[in-house]
Amino acid sequence: FAGLVPDATIHETISVTVPQSLTLSARTGLPGDFLLFGSVRWADWTRFQVDPDGFRLMTGRPLIGYDEDLYRFNAGIGKRLSDRWGVALSGSVQRASGGIVSDLGPADGSRALGAVVSYRRPGYWLSLGAYQIWTGDARTRLGRFSGNEAQLFAARYQLAF
């Protein structure tokens, strides 16, 4: 709260529950060792709010709150190159709500493209991935955010018993 109210210190404990969500996934094999996959995810963000009394007292609004539920659509295709190697390309879209978004998460919607390579041996497999994410332009109560993007690099090592 620094800068909002001079010399104000508020100590408060709040309880937060993560919103419920539902993901429907599907995949099917295609000729030539290809795999087509996709999913739709809904999250009940309209019921989620972080609303400390002290913050509301000083600003007149919750710290975090959403006006709409979010839906994310994912689709991709994978290819088995051999018994040990596989690759996949995928993309996702999250529709923008067009309203005011949280000051702590200034993005309204997103698009992403990713690539993954996997190596499998008896007893384990290793996956390496890279994603490019473009977040939607957003308007918060503090200002406007545009042109934001992120790069994500991930590694996953799995053991099989």
PDB file of C-alpha atoms in Angstrom:
ATOM      1  CA  PHE A   1       0.000   0.000   0.000  1.00  0.00           C
ATOM      2  CA  ALA A   2       3.045   2.234  -0.115  1.00  0.00           C
ATOM      3  CA  GLY A   3       2.267   5.470  -1.891  1.00  0.00           C
ATOM      4  CA  LEU A   4      -1.513   5.098  -1.594  1.00  0.00           C
ATOM      5  CA  VAL A   5      -1.770   6.393   1.959  1.00  0.00           C
ATOM      6  CA  PRO A   6       1.227   8.057   3.630  1.00  0.00           C
ATOM      7  CA  ASP A   7       2.565   6.243   6.701  1.00  0.00           C
ATOM      8  CA  ALA A   8      -0.160   3.559   6.577  1.00  0.00           C
ATOM      9  CA  THR A   9       0.590  -0.008   7.616  1.00  0.00           C
ATOM     10  CA  ILE A  10      -2.130  -2.641   7.599  1.00  0.00           C
ATOM     11  CA  HIS A  11      -1.648  -6.229   8.727  1.00  0.00           C
ATOM     12  CA  GLU A  12      -4.406  -8.546   7.598  1.00  0.00           C
ATOM     13  CA  THR A  13      -4.892 -12.278   7.069  1.00  0.00           C
ATOM     14  CA  ILE A  14      -7.220 -13.410   4.297  1.00  0.00           C
ATOM     15  CA  SER A  15      -8.364 -16.776   2.976  1.00  0.00           C
ATOM     16  CA  VAL A  16      -8.359 -17.442  -0.777  1.00  0.00           C
ATOM     17  CA  THR A  17      -9.893 -20.384  -2.621  1.00  0.00           C
ATOM     18  CA  VAL A  18      -8.676 -21.204  -6.130  1.00  0.00           C
ATOM     19  CA  PRO A  19     -11.606 -21.299  -8.578  1.00  0.00           C
ATOM     20  CA  GLN A  20     -12.993 -24.545  -9.922  1.00  0.00           C
ATOM     21  CA  SER A  21     -12.136 -25.500 -13.488  1.00  0.00           C
ATOM     22  CA  LEU A  22     -12.982 -28.174 -16.015  1.00  0.00           C
ATOM     23  CA  THR A  23     -10.782 -29.422 -18.862  1.00  0.00           C
ATOM     24  CA  LEU A  24     -12.049 -31.624 -21.684  1.00  0.00           C
ATOM     25  CA  SER A  25      -9.250 -33.293 -23.654  1.00  0.00           C
ATOM     26  CA  ALA A  26      -9.301 -35.488 -26.741  1.00  0.00           C
ATOM     27  CA  ARG A  27      -6.706 -37.171 -28.899  1.00  0.00           C
ATOM     28  CA  THR A  28      -6.723 -39.537 -31.805  1.00  0.00           C
ATOM     29  CA  GLY A  29      -4.131 -41.405 -33.784  1.00  0.00           C
ATOM     30  CA  LEU A  30      -3.724 -40.659 -37.475  1.00  0.00           C
ATOM     31  CA  PRO A  31      -1.995 -42.689 -40.191  1.00  0.00           C
ATOM     32  CA  GLY A  32       1.782 -42.343 -40.401  1.00  0.00           C
ATOM     33  CA  ASP A  33       2.420 -42.258 -36.625  1.00  0.00           C
ATOM     34  CA  PHE A  34       0.713 -38.886 -36.163  1.00  0.00           C
ATOM     35  CA  LEU A  35      -1.346 -37.857 -33.133  1.00  0.00           C
ATOM     36  CA  LEU A  36      -3.951 -35.096 -33.184  1.00  0.00           C
ATOM     37  CA  PHE A  37      -4.823 -33.614 -29.771  1.00  0.00           C
ATOM     38  CA  GLY A  38      -6.774 -30.760 -28.270  1.00  0.00           C
ATOM     39  CA  SER A  39      -8.553 -29.471 -25.193  1.00  0.00           C
ATOM     40  CA  VAL A  40     -10.980 -26.870 -23.917  1.00  0.00           C
ATOM     41  CA  ARG A  41     -10.570 -25.493 -20.391  1.00  0.00           C
ATOM     42  CA  TRP A  42     -13.088 -23.450 -18.434  1.00  0.00           C
ATOM     43  CA  ALA A  43     -12.206 -21.677 -15.177  1.00  0.00           C
ATOM     44  CA  ASP A  44     -14.805 -20.122 -12.870  1.00  0.00           C
ATOM     45  CA  TRP A  45     -12.936 -16.852 -12.349  1.00  0.00           C
ATOM     46  CA  THR A  46     -16.070 -14.754 -11.691  1.00  0.00           C
ATOM     47  CA  ARG A  47     -16.320 -16.412  -8.252  1.00  0.00           C
ATOM     48  CA  PHE A  48     -12.661 -15.704  -7.425  1.00  0.00           C
ATOM     49  CA  GLN A  49     -11.725 -12.573  -5.566  1.00  0.00           C
ATOM     50  CA  VAL A  50      -8.897 -11.419  -3.332  1.00  0.00           C
ATOM     51  CA  ASP A  51     -10.508  -8.668  -1.297  1.00  0.00           C
ATOM     52  CA  PRO A  52      -8.571  -7.594   1.808  1.00  0.00           C
ATOM     53  CA  ASP A  53     -10.570  -5.118   3.885  1.00  0.00           C
ATOM     54  CA  GLY A  54      -7.606  -2.773   4.196  1.00  0.00           C
ATOM     55  CA  PHE A  55      -7.033  -2.619   0.446  1.00  0.00           C
ATOM     56  CA  ARG A  56     -10.743  -2.055  -0.255  1.00  0.00           C
ATOM     57  CA  LEU A  57     -10.830   0.667   2.414  1.00  0.00           C
ATOM     58  CA  MET A  58      -7.980   2.534   0.712  1.00  0.00           C
ATOM     59  CA  THR A  59      -8.895   1.922  -2.948  1.00  0.00           C
ATOM     60  CA  GLY A  60     -12.610   1.140  -3.045  1.00  0.00           C
ATOM     61  CA  ARG A  61     -12.070  -2.101  -4.979  1.00  0.00           C
ATOM     62  CA  PRO A  62     -10.804  -5.663  -4.495  1.00  0.00           C
ATOM     63  CA  LEU A  63      -7.132  -6.399  -5.011  1.00  0.00           C
ATOM     64  CA  ILE A  64      -8.005  -9.097  -7.599  1.00  0.00           C
ATOM     65  CA  GLY A  65     -11.364  -9.760  -9.235  1.00  0.00           C
ATOM     66  CA  TYR A  66     -12.612 -10.959 -12.616  1.00  0.00           C
ATOM     67  CA  ASP A  67     -15.746 -10.007 -14.547  1.00  0.00           C
ATOM     68  CA  GLU A  68     -15.848 -13.096 -16.795  1.00  0.00           C
ATOM     69  CA  ASP A  69     -15.001 -16.782 -16.700  1.00  0.00           C
ATOM     70  CA  LEU A  70     -12.074 -17.782 -18.909  1.00  0.00           C
ATOM     71  CA  TYR A  71     -11.981 -20.338 -21.713  1.00  0.00           C
ATOM     72  CA  ARG A  72      -8.739 -21.644 -23.235  1.00  0.00           C
ATOM     73  CA  PHE A  73      -8.624 -23.684 -26.444  1.00  0.00           C
ATOM     74  CA  ASN A  74      -5.574 -25.841 -27.260  1.00  0.00           C
ATOM     75  CA  ALA A  75      -4.802 -27.904 -30.359  1.00  0.00           C
ATOM     76  CA  GLY A  76      -1.742 -29.653 -31.706  1.00  0.00           C
ATOM     77  CA  ILE A  77      -0.241 -32.449 -33.719  1.00  0.00           C
ATOM     78  CA  GLY A  78       2.482 -34.876 -32.740  1.00  0.00           C
ATOM     79  CA  LYS A  79       4.662 -37.231 -34.774  1.00  0.00           C
ATOM     80  CA  ARG A  80       6.466 -40.344 -33.597  1.00  0.00           C
ATOM     81  CA  LEU A  81       9.786 -40.307 -35.441  1.00  0.00           C
ATOM     82  CA  SER A  82      11.025 -43.628 -34.036  1.00  0.00           C
ATOM     83  CA  ASP A  83      10.559 -45.869 -31.004  1.00  0.00           C
ATOM     84  CA  ARG A  84      12.603 -43.344 -29.027  1.00  0.00           C
ATOM     85  CA  TRP A  85      11.953 -39.909 -30.573  1.00  0.00           C
ATOM     86  CA  GLY A  86       8.824 -37.795 -30.980  1.00  0.00           C
ATOM     87  CA  VAL A  87       7.967 -34.178 -31.772  1.00  0.00           C
ATOM     88  CA  ALA A  88       4.855 -32.046 -31.366  1.00  0.00           C
ATOM     89  CA  LEU A  89       3.597 -28.591 -32.327  1.00  0.00           C
ATOM     90  CA  SER A  90       0.735 -26.940 -30.492  1.00  0.00           C
ATOM     91  CA  GLY A  91      -1.125 -23.686 -30.163  1.00  0.00           C
ATOM     92  CA  SER A  92      -3.606 -22.130 -27.769  1.00  0.00           C
ATOM     93  CA  VAL A  93      -6.013 -19.224 -27.675  1.00  0.00           C
ATOM     94  CA  GLN A  94      -7.723 -17.560 -24.749  1.00  0.00           C
ATOM     95  CA  ARG A  95     -10.437 -15.092 -25.729  1.00  0.00           C
ATOM     96  CA  ALA A  96     -10.111 -11.528 -24.454  1.00  0.00           C
ATOM     97  CA  SER A  97     -12.921 -10.241 -22.241  1.00  0.00           C
ATOM     98  CA  GLY A  98     -12.490  -6.608 -23.256  1.00  0.00           C
ATOM     99  CA  GLY A  99     -13.108  -5.345 -19.733  1.00  0.00           C
ATOM    100  CA  ILE A 100     -10.906  -4.058 -16.973  1.00  0.00           C
ATOM    101  CA  VAL A 101      -8.507  -6.764 -15.743  1.00  0.00           C
ATOM    102  CA  SER A 102      -6.629  -7.260 -12.482  1.00  0.00           C
ATOM    103  CA  ASP A 103      -3.821  -4.848 -11.654  1.00  0.00           C
ATOM    104  CA  LEU A 104      -1.660  -7.869 -10.723  1.00  0.00           C
ATOM    105  CA  GLY A 105      -2.217  -9.732 -14.026  1.00  0.00           C
ATOM    106  CA  PRO A 106      -2.420  -7.127 -16.777  1.00  0.00           C
ATOM    107  CA  ALA A 107      -3.271  -9.386 -19.737  1.00  0.00           C
ATOM    108  CA  ASP A 108      -6.585  -9.827 -21.516  1.00  0.00           C
ATOM    109  CA  GLY A 109      -6.563 -13.026 -23.527  1.00  0.00           C
ATOM    110  CA  SER A 110      -3.541 -14.713 -25.076  1.00  0.00           C
ATOM    111  CA  ARG A 111      -2.196 -16.714 -28.006  1.00  0.00           C
ATOM    112  CA  ALA A 112       0.650 -19.208 -27.824  1.00  0.00           C
ATOM    113  CA  LEU A 113       2.661 -21.484 -30.101  1.00  0.00           C
ATOM    114  CA  GLY A 114       4.895 -24.254 -28.860  1.00  0.00           C
ATOM    115  CA  ALA A 115       7.180 -27.073 -29.915  1.00  0.00           C
ATOM    116  CA  VAL A 116       8.252 -30.152 -27.936  1.00  0.00           C
ATOM    117  CA  VAL A 117      10.768 -32.901 -28.587  1.00  0.00           C
ATOM    118  CA  SER A 118      10.650 -36.136 -26.566  1.00  0.00           C
ATOM    119  CA  TYR A 119      13.161 -38.927 -26.071  1.00  0.00           C
ATOM    120  CA  ARG A 120      11.994 -42.212 -24.552  1.00  0.00           C
ATOM    121  CA  ARG A 121      13.936 -45.181 -23.164  1.00  0.00           C
ATOM    122  CA  PRO A 122      12.757 -48.105 -21.063  1.00  0.00           C
ATOM    123  CA  GLY A 123      12.170 -46.733 -17.565  1.00  0.00           C
ATOM    124  CA  TYR A 124      12.233 -42.988 -18.385  1.00  0.00           C
ATOM    125  CA  TRP A 125      11.585 -40.277 -20.894  1.00  0.00           C
ATOM    126  CA  LEU A 126      12.747 -36.700 -21.339  1.00  0.00           C
ATOM    127  CA  SER A 127      10.842 -33.844 -22.985  1.00  0.00           C
ATOM    128  CA  LEU A 128      12.124 -30.390 -23.896  1.00  0.00           C
ATOM    129  CA  GLY A 129       9.768 -27.620 -24.982  1.00  0.00           C
ATOM    130  CA  ALA A 130       9.726 -23.989 -26.056  1.00  0.00           C
ATOM    131  CA  TYR A 131       6.691 -21.708 -26.236  1.00  0.00           C
ATOM    132  CA  GLN A 132       6.083 -18.193 -27.489  1.00  0.00           C
ATOM    133  CA  ILE A 133       3.187 -16.451 -25.736  1.00  0.00           C
ATOM    134  CA  TRP A 134       1.538 -13.202 -26.825  1.00  0.00           C
ATOM    135  CA  THR A 135      -0.667 -11.699 -24.121  1.00  0.00           C
ATOM    136  CA  GLY A 136      -3.602  -9.542 -25.103  1.00  0.00           C
ATOM    137  CA  ASP A 137      -3.599  -5.814 -24.619  1.00  0.00           C
ATOM    138  CA  ALA A 138      -5.219  -4.957 -21.314  1.00  0.00           C
ATOM    139  CA  ARG A 139      -6.749  -2.112 -19.374  1.00  0.00           C
ATOM    140  CA  THR A 140      -6.444  -2.079 -15.578  1.00  0.00           C
ATOM    141  CA  ARG A 141      -7.526   0.538 -13.086  1.00  0.00           C
ATOM    142  CA  LEU A 142      -3.924   1.756 -13.042  1.00  0.00           C
ATOM    143  CA  GLY A 143      -3.353   2.057 -16.791  1.00  0.00           C
ATOM    144  CA  ARG A 144      -3.050   0.294 -20.149  1.00  0.00           C
ATOM    145  CA  PHE A 145      -0.680  -2.525 -21.110  1.00  0.00           C
ATOM    146  CA  SER A 146       0.094  -3.561 -24.676  1.00  0.00           C
ATOM    147  CA  GLY A 147       2.609  -5.466 -26.759  1.00  0.00           C
ATOM    148  CA  ASN A 148       3.491  -7.938 -24.003  1.00  0.00           C
ATOM    149  CA  GLU A 149       4.924 -11.356 -24.768  1.00  0.00           C
ATOM    150  CA  ALA A 150       6.839 -14.122 -23.053  1.00  0.00           C
ATOM    151  CA  GLN A 151       9.061 -17.038 -23.929  1.00  0.00           C
ATOM    152  CA  LEU A 152       8.821 -20.251 -21.957  1.00  0.00           C
ATOM    153  CA  PHE A 153      11.389 -23.035 -21.958  1.00  0.00           C
ATOM    154  CA  ALA A 154      10.643 -26.259 -20.113  1.00  0.00           C
ATOM    155  CA  ALA A 155      12.196 -29.641 -19.418  1.00  0.00           C
ATOM    156  CA  ARG A 156      10.427 -32.677 -17.998  1.00  0.00           C
ATOM    157  CA  TYR A 157      12.050 -35.904 -16.854  1.00  0.00           C
ATOM    158  CA  GLN A 158       9.721 -38.811 -16.079  1.00  0.00           C
ATOM    159  CA  LEU A 159      10.472 -42.168 -14.532  1.00  0.00           C
ATOM    160  CA  ALA A 160       8.339 -45.191 -15.362  1.00  0.00           C
ATOM    161  CA  PHE A 161       8.033 -48.068 -12.912  1.00  0.00           C
TER     162      PHE A 161
END
